[in-house]
Amino acid sequence: MYNANAEISPQIQNRITQLQQLQQQAQALAMQKSQTEIMIKEAEGALNELDKAKPDEVVYKSVGEILIRTDRDSLINDLKERSETLSLRLQSYERQEERLNSRHKELQEQLQNMLSGSNES
Amino acid sequence: MDSINDENRRLIYHYQELEQAVNVAREQMNSIQNNIFSGESTINTIESLAKSGSGVDDSDSAESIIPIGSGCFVHAEIKNVSKIVINVGSGAAIEKSTEDAIEYIKNRNNKFREMLEDMNKSLITITQKMNEIEQTLRSENS
């Protein structure tokens, strides 16, 4: 267990700061990822409802604060595009997450080695 | 002075994590419950509007008053009360008949109820786990 009263070398302090920053980035990324997943689910739900609707069904899409009338097929296309964009964004978040995780692991190992090295000396 | 061993410290930390999870789950369950209430209230509104629309002159419109703040209202007429526009998410809205709109909201509420049931089960498991930790810590202390 890390002893808070012990003197910490600047290198160890630096690694701890980096690790904390990385954790903050990971938290922010996890939040963005989860929001994107929710938006994808919402788009899928809306597409599902539009699929059930008849081709001549009256549909609207929101533009800013108002809803404007549109046709079902173009709304389906809009939502498919939106869903694809969101999926790409999600993939990019997943790649960033992998990079952060491996960097986190690397830093943790470095810190562990530094701490065990400083304990031995 | 510090008599807490590593295992107990780990248990206390785990207990705190579970406590946080319970709080988050309760907040989410409250929010889901509010959505269910809101859905039921909307169903009542749709039914009342449909009745008022097929009232005296069968005009498919309803007389109403709209709030403009400070307890004041202006007269308004709601047209096509037999058609309800439902927001289905992602900026899409579909016009439905009153029956279909009610059906849609009922289905959504049923999904919310299923979610509540699942969350309730998880909550029971978490609180059981918390009780076990409490028991372990108490028996260690006694």
Coordinates of C-alpha atoms in Angstrom, one line a residue:
Chain A
M1 CA 0.0 0.0 0.0
Y2 CA 1.3 3.5 -0.9
N3 CA 2.4 5.5 2.1
A4 CA 1.2 9.1 1.8
N5 CA 3.8 10.3 4.3
A6 CA 6.8 8.9 2.4
E7 CA 8.7 11.4 0.2
I8 CA 7.8 10.9 -3.5
S9 CA 10.3 11.4 -6.2
P10 CA 9.4 13.9 -9.0
Q11 CA 9.4 11.0 -11.5
I12 CA 6.8 9.1 -9.4
Q13 CA 4.7 12.2 -8.8
N14 CA 4.8 12.8 -12.6
R15 CA 3.6 9.3 -13.3
I16 CA 0.8 9.6 -10.7
T17 CA -0.3 12.9 -12.3
Q18 CA -0.3 11.3 -15.8
L19 CA -2.3 8.3 -14.5
Q20 CA -4.9 10.6 -12.9
Q21 CA -5.2 12.6 -16.1
L22 CA -5.6 9.4 -18.1
Q23 CA -8.3 8.2 -15.7
Q24 CA -10.2 11.5 -16.2
Q25 CA -9.9 11.2 -20.0
A26 CA -11.1 7.6 -19.7
Q27 CA -14.2 8.7 -17.7
A28 CA -15.0 11.5 -20.2
L29 CA -14.6 9.0 -23.0
A30 CA -16.8 6.4 -21.3
M31 CA -19.5 9.0 -20.9
Q32 CA -19.4 10.1 -24.6
K33 CA -19.4 6.4 -25.7
S34 CA -22.4 5.7 -23.6
Q35 CA -24.3 8.8 -24.9
T36 CA -23.5 7.7 -28.5
E37 CA -24.8 4.2 -27.7
I38 CA -28.0 5.7 -26.4
M39 CA -28.4 7.8 -29.5
I40 CA -27.8 4.8 -31.8
K41 CA -30.5 2.9 -29.9
E42 CA -32.9 5.8 -30.2
A43 CA -32.3 6.0 -33.9
E44 CA -32.9 2.3 -34.3
G45 CA -36.1 2.6 -32.3
A46 CA -37.3 5.5 -34.5
L47 CA -36.4 3.5 -37.7
N48 CA -38.3 0.5 -36.3
E49 CA -41.4 2.7 -35.8
L50 CA -41.1 4.3 -39.3
D51 CA -40.7 0.8 -40.8
K52 CA -44.0 -0.2 -39.2
A53 CA -45.7 3.0 -40.6
K54 CA -47.4 3.0 -44.0
P55 CA -45.6 4.7 -46.9
D56 CA -48.1 7.6 -47.0
E57 CA -48.2 8.0 -43.2
V58 CA -47.8 11.6 -42.1
V59 CA -44.4 12.1 -40.5
Y60 CA -42.5 15.1 -39.2
K61 CA -38.8 15.8 -38.5
S62 CA -37.6 18.2 -35.9
V63 CA -35.7 21.2 -37.2
G64 CA -34.5 23.3 -34.3
E65 CA -37.5 24.0 -32.1
I66 CA -40.1 23.1 -34.7
L67 CA -41.4 20.0 -36.4
I68 CA -41.7 20.1 -40.2
R69 CA -43.7 17.7 -42.3
T70 CA -41.7 15.4 -44.5
D71 CA -42.2 12.0 -46.3
R72 CA -41.5 8.7 -44.6
D73 CA -38.8 7.5 -47.0
S74 CA -36.6 10.6 -46.7
L75 CA -37.0 10.5 -42.9
I76 CA -35.9 6.9 -43.0
N77 CA -32.8 7.8 -45.1
D78 CA -32.0 10.7 -42.7
L79 CA -32.1 8.4 -39.8
K80 CA -30.0 5.7 -41.5
E81 CA -27.4 8.3 -42.3
R82 CA -27.5 9.5 -38.7
S83 CA -27.2 5.9 -37.4
E84 CA -24.2 5.3 -39.6
T85 CA -22.5 8.5 -38.5
L86 CA -23.1 7.6 -34.9
S87 CA -21.7 4.0 -35.4
L88 CA -18.5 5.5 -37.0
R89 CA -18.2 7.8 -34.0
L90 CA -18.7 4.9 -31.6
Q91 CA -15.9 2.9 -33.4
S92 CA -13.6 5.9 -33.1
Y93 CA -14.4 6.1 -29.3
E94 CA -13.7 2.4 -29.0
R95 CA -10.3 2.8 -30.7
Q96 CA -9.5 5.7 -28.4
E97 CA -10.6 3.6 -25.4
E98 CA -8.2 0.8 -26.4
R99 CA -5.3 3.3 -26.7
L100 CA -6.2 4.8 -23.3
N101 CA -6.4 1.4 -21.7
S102 CA -3.0 0.2 -23.0
R103 CA -1.4 3.6 -22.0
H104 CA -3.0 3.2 -18.6
K105 CA -1.6 -0.3 -18.2
E106 CA 1.8 0.8 -19.3
L107 CA 1.8 3.7 -16.8
Q108 CA 0.6 1.5 -14.0
E109 CA 3.4 -1.0 -14.6
Q110 CA 6.0 1.8 -14.8
L111 CA 4.6 3.2 -11.5
Q112 CA 4.6 -0.2 -9.9
N113 CA 8.2 -0.7 -10.9
M114 CA 9.3 2.7 -9.7
L115 CA 7.5 2.2 -6.4
S116 CA 9.0 -1.2 -5.8
G117 CA 12.4 0.1 -6.8
S118 CA 12.2 3.1 -4.4
N119 CA 11.0 0.7 -1.6
E120 CA 14.0 -1.6 -2.1
S121 CA 16.6 1.3 -2.0
Chain B
M1 CA -4.5 2.9 16.0
D2 CA -5.2 1.7 12.5
S3 CA -6.7 -1.8 13.2
I4 CA -8.4 -2.2 9.8
N5 CA -6.7 -5.0 7.9
D6 CA -6.4 -5.0 4.1
E7 CA -9.3 -7.5 3.6
N8 CA -11.7 -5.3 5.7
R9 CA -10.6 -2.2 3.9
R10 CA -11.3 -3.9 0.6
L11 CA -14.8 -4.9 1.9
I12 CA -15.5 -1.4 3.1
Y13 CA -14.5 0.0 -0.3
H14 CA -16.7 -2.6 -2.0
Y15 CA -19.6 -1.7 0.3
Q16 CA -19.2 1.9 -0.7
E17 CA -19.2 1.0 -4.3
L18 CA -22.4 -1.0 -3.9
E19 CA -24.0 1.8 -1.9
Q20 CA -23.3 4.2 -4.8
A21 CA -24.7 1.7 -7.3
V22 CA -27.9 1.4 -5.2
N23 CA -28.3 5.2 -5.2
V24 CA -27.8 5.5 -8.9
A25 CA -30.3 2.6 -9.5
R26 CA -32.9 4.3 -7.2
E27 CA -32.5 7.6 -9.1
Q28 CA -33.0 5.8 -12.4
M29 CA -36.0 3.8 -11.1
N30 CA -37.6 7.1 -9.9
S31 CA -37.0 8.6 -13.4
I32 CA -38.6 5.5 -15.1
Q33 CA -41.5 5.6 -12.7
N34 CA -42.1 9.3 -13.6
N35 CA -42.0 8.3 -17.3
I36 CA -44.7 5.7 -16.6
F37 CA -46.9 8.3 -14.7
S38 CA -46.3 10.8 -17.6
G39 CA -47.4 8.1 -20.1
E40 CA -50.6 7.4 -18.1
S41 CA -51.4 11.1 -17.9
T42 CA -50.9 11.5 -21.7
I43 CA -53.3 8.6 -22.3
N44 CA -55.9 10.3 -20.2
T45 CA -55.4 13.6 -22.1
I46 CA -55.7 11.8 -25.5
E47 CA -58.9 10.0 -24.4
S48 CA -60.4 13.3 -23.1
L49 CA -59.4 15.2 -26.2
A50 CA -60.9 12.5 -28.4
K51 CA -64.2 12.6 -26.5
S52 CA -64.4 16.4 -26.6
G53 CA -63.7 16.3 -30.4
S54 CA -66.6 14.0 -31.1
G55 CA -68.8 16.2 -28.9
V56 CA -71.5 18.7 -29.9
D57 CA -70.8 19.4 -33.6
D58 CA -68.7 16.3 -34.5
S59 CA -66.1 18.7 -36.0
D60 CA -63.0 16.7 -34.9
S61 CA -61.8 19.8 -33.0
A62 CA -61.9 20.7 -29.4
E63 CA -62.3 24.0 -27.6
S64 CA -59.6 24.7 -25.2
I65 CA -57.8 27.4 -23.3
I66 CA -54.0 27.8 -23.3
P67 CA -52.0 29.1 -20.3
I68 CA -50.1 32.3 -21.0
G69 CA -48.7 32.5 -17.4
S70 CA -49.7 34.1 -14.1
G71 CA -52.9 32.0 -14.1
C72 CA -54.2 33.6 -17.3
F73 CA -55.5 31.7 -20.3
V74 CA -56.5 32.5 -23.9
H75 CA -59.2 30.7 -25.9
A76 CA -57.9 28.2 -28.5
E77 CA -59.3 25.6 -30.8
I78 CA -57.5 22.3 -31.2
K79 CA -57.9 20.9 -34.7
N80 CA -57.8 17.2 -35.6
V81 CA -58.1 15.8 -32.1
S82 CA -58.3 12.3 -33.6
K83 CA -54.7 12.6 -34.8
I84 CA -51.8 12.5 -32.4
V85 CA -48.2 13.2 -33.4
I86 CA -45.8 11.1 -31.4
N87 CA -42.1 11.8 -31.0
V88 CA -40.4 8.5 -31.7
G89 CA -36.9 9.7 -31.0
S90 CA -33.9 11.1 -33.1
G91 CA -36.0 14.0 -34.2
A92 CA -38.6 11.9 -35.9
A93 CA -42.4 12.2 -35.2
I94 CA -45.2 10.1 -36.6
E95 CA -48.9 11.0 -36.8
K96 CA -51.1 8.3 -35.4
S97 CA -54.8 7.8 -34.7
T98 CA -55.8 8.1 -31.0
E99 CA -56.1 4.3 -30.7
D100 CA -52.6 3.7 -32.2
A101 CA -51.1 6.5 -30.1
I102 CA -52.6 5.0 -26.9
E103 CA -51.3 1.6 -27.9
Y104 CA -47.8 3.0 -28.5
I105 CA -47.7 4.7 -25.1
K106 CA -49.0 1.5 -23.4
N107 CA -46.3 -0.6 -25.1
R108 CA -43.7 1.9 -24.0
N109 CA -45.0 1.9 -20.4
N110 CA -44.9 -1.9 -20.4
K111 CA -41.2 -1.8 -21.5
F112 CA -40.6 0.7 -18.6
R113 CA -42.3 -1.7 -16.2
E114 CA -40.1 -4.6 -17.4
M115 CA -37.0 -2.4 -16.9
L116 CA -38.2 -1.6 -13.4
E117 CA -38.7 -5.2 -12.6
D118 CA -35.2 -6.1 -13.8
M119 CA -33.7 -3.2 -11.8
N120 CA -35.6 -4.2 -8.7
K121 CA -34.1 -7.7 -9.0
S122 CA -30.6 -6.3 -9.3
L123 CA -31.3 -4.0 -6.4
I124 CA -32.3 -7.0 -4.2
T125 CA -29.1 -8.8 -5.2
I126 CA -27.0 -5.7 -4.4
T127 CA -28.6 -5.1 -1.0
Q128 CA -28.2 -8.8 -0.1
K129 CA -24.5 -8.5 -0.9
M130 CA -24.3 -5.3 1.3
N131 CA -26.0 -7.2 4.2
E132 CA -23.4 -10.0 3.8
I133 CA -20.5 -7.5 4.0
E134 CA -22.1 -5.8 7.0
Q135 CA -22.4 -9.2 8.7
T136 CA -18.8 -10.1 7.9
L137 CA -17.5 -6.8 9.2
R138 CA -19.7 -7.0 12.4
S139 CA -18.5 -10.5 13.2
E140 CA -14.9 -9.4 12.7
N141 CA -15.4 -6.5 15.1
S142 CA -17.2 -8.5 17.8

